[in-house]
Short mmCIF file of C-alpha atoms and ligand atoms in Angstrom, two decimals:
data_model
loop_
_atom_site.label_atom_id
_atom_site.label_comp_id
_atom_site.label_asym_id
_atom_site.label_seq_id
_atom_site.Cartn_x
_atom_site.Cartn_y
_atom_site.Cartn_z
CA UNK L 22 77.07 186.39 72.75
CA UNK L 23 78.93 183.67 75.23
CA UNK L 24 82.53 182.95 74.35
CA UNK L 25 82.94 179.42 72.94
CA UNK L 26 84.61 176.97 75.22
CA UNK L 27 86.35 175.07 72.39
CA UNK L 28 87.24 176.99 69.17
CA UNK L 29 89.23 175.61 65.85
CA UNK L 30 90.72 177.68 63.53
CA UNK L 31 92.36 176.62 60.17
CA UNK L 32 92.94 173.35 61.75
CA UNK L 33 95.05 170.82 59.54
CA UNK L 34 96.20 167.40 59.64
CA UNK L 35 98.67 165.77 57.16
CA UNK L 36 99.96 162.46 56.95
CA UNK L 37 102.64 161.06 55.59
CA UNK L 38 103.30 157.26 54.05
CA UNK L 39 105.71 155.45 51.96
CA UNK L 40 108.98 156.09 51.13
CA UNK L 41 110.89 152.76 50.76
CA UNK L 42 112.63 151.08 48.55
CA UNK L 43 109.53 150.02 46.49
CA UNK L 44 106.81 152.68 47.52
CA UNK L 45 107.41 156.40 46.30
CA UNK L 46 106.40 158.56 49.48
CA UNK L 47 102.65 159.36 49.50
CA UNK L 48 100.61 162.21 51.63
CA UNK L 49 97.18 162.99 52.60
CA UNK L 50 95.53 165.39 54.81
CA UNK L 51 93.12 163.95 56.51
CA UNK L 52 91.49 167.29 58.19
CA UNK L 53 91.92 170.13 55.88
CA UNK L 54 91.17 173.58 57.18
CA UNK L 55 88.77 173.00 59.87
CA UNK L 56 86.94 176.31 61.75
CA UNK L 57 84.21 175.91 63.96
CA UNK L 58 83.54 176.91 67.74
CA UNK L 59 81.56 175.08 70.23
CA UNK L 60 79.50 177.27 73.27
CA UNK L 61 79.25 175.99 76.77
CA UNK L 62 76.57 173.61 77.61
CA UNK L 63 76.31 172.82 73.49
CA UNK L 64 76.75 169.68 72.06
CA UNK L 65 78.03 169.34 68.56
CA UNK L 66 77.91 166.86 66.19
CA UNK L 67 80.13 165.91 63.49
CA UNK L 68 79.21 163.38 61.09
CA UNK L 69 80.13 162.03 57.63
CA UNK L 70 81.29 158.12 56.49
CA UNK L 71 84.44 156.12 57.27
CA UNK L 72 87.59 157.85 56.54
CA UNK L 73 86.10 161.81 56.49
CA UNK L 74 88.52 162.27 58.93
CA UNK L 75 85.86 163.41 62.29
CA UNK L 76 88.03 160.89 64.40
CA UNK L 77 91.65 162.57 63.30
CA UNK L 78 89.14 165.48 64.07
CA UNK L 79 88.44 164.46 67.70
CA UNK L 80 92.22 163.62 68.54
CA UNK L 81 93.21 166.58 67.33
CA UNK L 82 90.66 169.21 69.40
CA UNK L 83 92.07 167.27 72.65
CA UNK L 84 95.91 167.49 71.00
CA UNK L 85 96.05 163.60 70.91
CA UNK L 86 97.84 164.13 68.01
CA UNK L 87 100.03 167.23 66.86
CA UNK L 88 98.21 169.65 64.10
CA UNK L 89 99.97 170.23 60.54
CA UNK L 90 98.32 173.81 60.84
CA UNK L 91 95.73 175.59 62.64
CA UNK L 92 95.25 176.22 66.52
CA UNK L 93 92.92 174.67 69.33
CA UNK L 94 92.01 177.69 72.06
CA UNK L 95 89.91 175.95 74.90
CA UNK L 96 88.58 178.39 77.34
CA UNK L 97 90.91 181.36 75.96
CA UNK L 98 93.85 179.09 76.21
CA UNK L 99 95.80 178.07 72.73
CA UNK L 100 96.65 174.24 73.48
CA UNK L 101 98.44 173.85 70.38
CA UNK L 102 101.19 176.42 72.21
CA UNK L 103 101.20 174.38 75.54
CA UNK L 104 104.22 172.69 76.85
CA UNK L 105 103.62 168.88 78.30
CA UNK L 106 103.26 170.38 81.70
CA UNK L 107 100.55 173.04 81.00
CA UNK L 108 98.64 170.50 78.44
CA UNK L 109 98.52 168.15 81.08
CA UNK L 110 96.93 170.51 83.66
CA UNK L 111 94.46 172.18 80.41
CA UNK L 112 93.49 168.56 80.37
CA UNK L 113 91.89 167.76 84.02
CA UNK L 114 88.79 169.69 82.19
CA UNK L 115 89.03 167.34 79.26
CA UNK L 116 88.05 164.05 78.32
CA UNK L 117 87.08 161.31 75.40
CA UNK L 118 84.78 158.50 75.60
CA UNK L 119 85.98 156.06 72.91
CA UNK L 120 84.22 154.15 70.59
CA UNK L 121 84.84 150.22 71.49
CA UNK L 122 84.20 149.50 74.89
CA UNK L 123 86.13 146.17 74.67
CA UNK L 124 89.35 147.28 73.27
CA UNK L 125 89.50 150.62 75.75
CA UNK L 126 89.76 149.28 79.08
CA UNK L 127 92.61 147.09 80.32
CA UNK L 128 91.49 143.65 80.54
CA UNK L 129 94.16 142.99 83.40
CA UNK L 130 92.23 146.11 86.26
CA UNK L 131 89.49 145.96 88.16
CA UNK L 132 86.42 148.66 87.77
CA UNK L 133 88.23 150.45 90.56
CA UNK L 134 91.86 150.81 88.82
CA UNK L 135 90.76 151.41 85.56
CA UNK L 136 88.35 154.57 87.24
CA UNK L 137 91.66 155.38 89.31
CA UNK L 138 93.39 155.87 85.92
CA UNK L 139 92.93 159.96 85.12
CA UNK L 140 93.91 160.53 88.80
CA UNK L 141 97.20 158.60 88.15
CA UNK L 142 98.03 160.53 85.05
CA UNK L 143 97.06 163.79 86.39
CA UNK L 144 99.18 162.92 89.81
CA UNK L 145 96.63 162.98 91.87
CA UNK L 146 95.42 161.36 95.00
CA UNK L 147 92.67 158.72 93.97
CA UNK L 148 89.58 159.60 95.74
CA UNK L 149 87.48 156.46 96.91
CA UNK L 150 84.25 158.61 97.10
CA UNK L 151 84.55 159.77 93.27
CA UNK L 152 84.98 156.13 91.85
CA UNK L 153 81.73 154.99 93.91
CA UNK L 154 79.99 158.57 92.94
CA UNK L 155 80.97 157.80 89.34
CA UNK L 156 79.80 154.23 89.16
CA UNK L 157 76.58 155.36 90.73
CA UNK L 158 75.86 158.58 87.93
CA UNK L 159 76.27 155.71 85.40
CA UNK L 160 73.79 153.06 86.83
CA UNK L 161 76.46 150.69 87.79
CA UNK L 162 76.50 149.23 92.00
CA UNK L 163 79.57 150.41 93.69
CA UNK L 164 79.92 146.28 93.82
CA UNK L 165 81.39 146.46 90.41
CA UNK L 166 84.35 147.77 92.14
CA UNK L 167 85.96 145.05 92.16
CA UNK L 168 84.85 143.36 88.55
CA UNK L 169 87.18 143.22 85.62
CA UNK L 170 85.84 144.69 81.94
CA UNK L 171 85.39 140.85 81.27
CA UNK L 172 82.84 139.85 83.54
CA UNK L 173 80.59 142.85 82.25
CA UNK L 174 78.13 143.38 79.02
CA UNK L 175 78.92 145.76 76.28
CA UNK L 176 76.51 148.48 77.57
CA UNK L 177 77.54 148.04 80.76
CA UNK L 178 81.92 148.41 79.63
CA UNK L 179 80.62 151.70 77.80
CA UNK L 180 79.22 152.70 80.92
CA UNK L 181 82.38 152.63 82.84
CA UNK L 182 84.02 154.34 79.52
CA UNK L 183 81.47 157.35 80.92
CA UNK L 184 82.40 157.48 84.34
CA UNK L 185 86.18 157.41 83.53
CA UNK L 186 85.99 159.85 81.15
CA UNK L 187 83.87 162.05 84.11
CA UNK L 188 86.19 161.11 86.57
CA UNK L 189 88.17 164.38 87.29
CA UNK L 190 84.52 166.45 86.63
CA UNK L 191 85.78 167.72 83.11
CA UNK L 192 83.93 170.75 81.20
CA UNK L 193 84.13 168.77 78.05
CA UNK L 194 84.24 165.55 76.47
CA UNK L 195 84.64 164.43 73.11
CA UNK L 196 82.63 161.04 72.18
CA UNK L 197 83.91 159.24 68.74
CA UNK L 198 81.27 157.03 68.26
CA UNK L 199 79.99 155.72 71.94
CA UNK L 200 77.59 153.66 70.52
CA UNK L 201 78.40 152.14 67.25
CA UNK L 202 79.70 148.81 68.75
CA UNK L 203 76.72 148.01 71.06
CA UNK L 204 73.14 146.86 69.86
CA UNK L 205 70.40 149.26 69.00
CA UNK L 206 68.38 148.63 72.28
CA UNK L 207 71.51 149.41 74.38
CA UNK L 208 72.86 152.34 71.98
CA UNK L 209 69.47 154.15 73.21
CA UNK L 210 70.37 153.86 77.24
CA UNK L 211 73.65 154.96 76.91
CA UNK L 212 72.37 158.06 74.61
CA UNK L 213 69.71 158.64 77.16
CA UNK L 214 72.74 158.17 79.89
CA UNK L 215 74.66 161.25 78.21
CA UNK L 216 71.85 163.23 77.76
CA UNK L 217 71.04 163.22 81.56
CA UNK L 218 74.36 163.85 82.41
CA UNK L 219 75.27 166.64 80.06
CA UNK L 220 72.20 168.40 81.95
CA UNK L 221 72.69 167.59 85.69
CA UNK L 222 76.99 168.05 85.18
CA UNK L 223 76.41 171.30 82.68
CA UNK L 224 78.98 169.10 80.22
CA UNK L 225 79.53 170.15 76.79
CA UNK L 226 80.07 167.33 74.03
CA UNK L 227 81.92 167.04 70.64
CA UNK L 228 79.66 163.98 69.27
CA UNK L 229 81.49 161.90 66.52
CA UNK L 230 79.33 159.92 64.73
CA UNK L 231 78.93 157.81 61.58
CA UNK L 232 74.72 157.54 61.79
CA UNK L 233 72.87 161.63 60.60
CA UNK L 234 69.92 160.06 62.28
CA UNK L 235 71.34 159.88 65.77
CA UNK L 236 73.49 163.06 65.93
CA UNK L 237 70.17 164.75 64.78
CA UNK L 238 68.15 163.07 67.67
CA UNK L 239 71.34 163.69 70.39
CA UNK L 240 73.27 167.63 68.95
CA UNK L 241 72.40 170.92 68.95
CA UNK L 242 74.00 171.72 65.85
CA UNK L 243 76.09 169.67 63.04
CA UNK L 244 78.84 169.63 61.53
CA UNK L 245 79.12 167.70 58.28
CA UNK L 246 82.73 166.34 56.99
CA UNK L 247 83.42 164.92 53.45
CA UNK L 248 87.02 164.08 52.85
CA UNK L 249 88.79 166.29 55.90
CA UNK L 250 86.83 169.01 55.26
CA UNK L 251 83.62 170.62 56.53
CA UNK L 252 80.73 171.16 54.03
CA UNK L 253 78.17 171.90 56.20
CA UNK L 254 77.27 173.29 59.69
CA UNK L 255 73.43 172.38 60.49
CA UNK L 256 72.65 175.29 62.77
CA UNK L 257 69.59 172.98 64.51
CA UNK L 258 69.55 169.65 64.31
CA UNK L 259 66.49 169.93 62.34
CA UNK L 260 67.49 172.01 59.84
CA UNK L 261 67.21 171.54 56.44
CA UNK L 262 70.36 170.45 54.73
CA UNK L 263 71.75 172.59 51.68
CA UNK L 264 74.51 170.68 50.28
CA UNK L 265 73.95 167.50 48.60
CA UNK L 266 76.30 165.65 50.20
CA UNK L 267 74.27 165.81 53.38
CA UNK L 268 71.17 165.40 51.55
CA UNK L 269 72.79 161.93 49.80
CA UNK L 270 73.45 160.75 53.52
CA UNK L 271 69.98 161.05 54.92
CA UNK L 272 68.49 159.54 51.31
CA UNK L 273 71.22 156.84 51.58
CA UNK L 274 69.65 155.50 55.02
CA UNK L 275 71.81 157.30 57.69
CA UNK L 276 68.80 158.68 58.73
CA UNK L 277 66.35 156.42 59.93
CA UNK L 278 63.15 158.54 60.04
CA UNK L 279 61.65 158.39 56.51
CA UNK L 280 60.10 161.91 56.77
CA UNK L 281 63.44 162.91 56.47
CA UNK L 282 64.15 160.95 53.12
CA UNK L 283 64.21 163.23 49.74
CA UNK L 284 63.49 162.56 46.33
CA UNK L 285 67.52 162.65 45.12
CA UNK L 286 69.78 160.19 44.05
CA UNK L 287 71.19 157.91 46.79
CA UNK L 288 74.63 158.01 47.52
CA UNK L 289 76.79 156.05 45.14
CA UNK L 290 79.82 156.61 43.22
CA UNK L 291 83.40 155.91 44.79
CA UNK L 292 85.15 158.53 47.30
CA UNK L 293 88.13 159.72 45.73
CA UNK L 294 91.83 158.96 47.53
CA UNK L 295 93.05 161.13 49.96
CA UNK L 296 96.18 160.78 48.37
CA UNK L 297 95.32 162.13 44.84
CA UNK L 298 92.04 165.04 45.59
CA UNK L 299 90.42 165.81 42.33
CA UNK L 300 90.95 169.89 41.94
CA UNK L 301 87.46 171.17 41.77
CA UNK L 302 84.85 170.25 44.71
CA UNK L 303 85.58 166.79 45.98
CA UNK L 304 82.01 165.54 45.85
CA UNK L 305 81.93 165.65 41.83
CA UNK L 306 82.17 162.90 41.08
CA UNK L 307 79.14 161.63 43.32
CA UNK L 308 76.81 164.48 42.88
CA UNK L 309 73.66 164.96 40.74
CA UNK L 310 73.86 168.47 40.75
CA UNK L 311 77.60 168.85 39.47
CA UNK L 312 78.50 171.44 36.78
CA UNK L 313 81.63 172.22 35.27
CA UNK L 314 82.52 175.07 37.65
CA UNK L 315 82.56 172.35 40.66
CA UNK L 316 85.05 170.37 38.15
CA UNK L 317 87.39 173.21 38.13
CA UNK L 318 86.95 175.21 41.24
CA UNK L 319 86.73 174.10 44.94
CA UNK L 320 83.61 175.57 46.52
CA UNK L 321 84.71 177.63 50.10
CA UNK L 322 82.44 176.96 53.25
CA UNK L 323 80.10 180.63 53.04
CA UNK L 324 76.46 181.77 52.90
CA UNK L 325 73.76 182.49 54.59
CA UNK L 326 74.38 183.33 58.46
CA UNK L 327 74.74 180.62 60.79
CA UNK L 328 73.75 177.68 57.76
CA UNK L 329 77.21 177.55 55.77
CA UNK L 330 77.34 175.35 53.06
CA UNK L 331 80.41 174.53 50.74
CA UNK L 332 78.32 174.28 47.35
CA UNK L 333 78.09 175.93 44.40
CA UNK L 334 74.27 175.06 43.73
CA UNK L 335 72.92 174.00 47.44
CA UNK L 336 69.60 173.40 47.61
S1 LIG W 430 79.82 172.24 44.43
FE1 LIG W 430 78.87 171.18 42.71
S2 LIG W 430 79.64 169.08 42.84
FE2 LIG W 430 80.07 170.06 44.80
S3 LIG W 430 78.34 169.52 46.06
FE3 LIG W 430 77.85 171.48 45.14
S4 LIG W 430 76.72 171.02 43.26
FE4 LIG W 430 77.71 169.12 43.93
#
């Protein structure tokens, strides 16, 4: 079996809040006790709503942010034990395509500073060649060289996004949600735009994403997140999903192919707070299928080989 390039284990994120004069001192952890490896070449998705904590997620494989717990090993190196020096070098073969394509590049450079940018961080000479090669594996004219992020569409900002991120010819990139600010038509290019690129530069991809339907369509295999933790790992993206959590998402429209729609309750209900987790499974209180064991105890991510499913009655 091929070692994993990235692997997670017991990965933990806590944050803190409060503590003035009128607010008592609150915490949360927004990723709690994350495992999960990802092979060369693969591309995994991670998917769940608004606040399951995949982004925290993403920041914290590339060490973005500091872990509470838990370790990040990239290519048999632990980068949660690297100095600044050593991270910095780990990360020439990393890189993260971010999610709003107006807000992530610098309004005041031109096409050719902001693609100059990872060589500046990583002290490096800025090769001319690289920024034109870059432009070109993202359907963009060399022209643009001298544009600023204003004069250009969404799909095409996103673009340059890509061939920043690809800059320094990393081995992987996390995306947290490339498309979800551009319209549908231009979501498909730039989908179609990684795809072709993951094959002709061998990349592998973490794939955040808020939509089942499209990390089905784009990822090998997914992982799905409800509250900071994992529930389910989708060992092909066609699977068929076990917990109902990940049924309720596809029934609740995040999937847009009706074949894929079941005869279960939509998703409703509210999400519990971070700040105050109910003791028994988390989804409880939205689930059809909840007894009074998932009231009391908190189901642990096992079963059946390479489909593990935090449930105590998956389907
Ligand atoms: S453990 Fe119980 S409440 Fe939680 S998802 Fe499974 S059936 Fe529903």
């Amino acid at each position: 079996m091929t070692d994993p390039l990235i692997r997670l284990d017991g990965l933990s994120r806590r944050f803190d809040t409060g503590g003035g004069l009128l607010k008592a001192p609150r915490s949360m952890m927004a990723v709690r006790d994350v495992s999960l490896s990802i092979a060369p070449g693969e591309v995994l998705g991670v998917v769940g709503e608004s606040g399951c904590g995949k982004s925290t997620l993403a920041r914290l494989v590339l060490r973005l942010i500091e872990p509470t717990s838990g370790r990040v090993t990239f290519d048999g190196t632990d980068l949660t034990a690297l100095r600044p020096g050593a991270l910095r070098t780990a990360r020439r073969r990393m890189a993260m395509v971010f999610q709003d394509p107006y807000s992530s590049l610098d309004p005041r450079y031109t096409l050719a500073e902001v693609l100059a940018e990872p060589f500046v961080v990583q002290r490096r000479p800025v090769a001319q060649d690289a920024l034109t090669e870059m432009l070109d594996a993202v359907g963009l004219p060399s022209a643009m060289l001298g544009s600023h992020p204003h004069q250009l569409s969404g799909g095409q900002r996103q673009r340059v996004g890509i061939a920043r991120a690809l800059a320094l010819r990393p081995d992987f990139v996390v995306l947290d949600e490339p498309t979800a600010s551009l319209d549908v038509s231009i979501q498909a290019q730039i989908i179609d735009l990684l795809s072709d690129l993951r094959s002709r530069m061998g990349l592998t991809y973490l794939f955040i994403s808020h939509d089942l339907g499209l990390v089905r369509y784009f990822c090998d295999r997914v992982v799905v997140m409800y509250l900071g933790a994992v529930v389910e790992v989708l060992p092909r993206a066609d699977a068929a999903p076990r917990h109902p959590y990940t049924r309720a998402l596809i029934d609740s429209g995040f999937a847009p192919d009706p074949s894929l729609r079941r005869q279960i309750a939509p998703l409703s209900g509210e999400i519990p707070s971070p700040f105050n987790l109910p003791p028994g499974c988390t989804f409880a209180g939205r689930c059809p299928r909840a007894t009074d064991l998932c009231r009391r105890q908190r189901p642990p991510l096992e079963g059946e080989g390479d489909h593990p499913v935090a449930c105590f009655h998956p389907y």
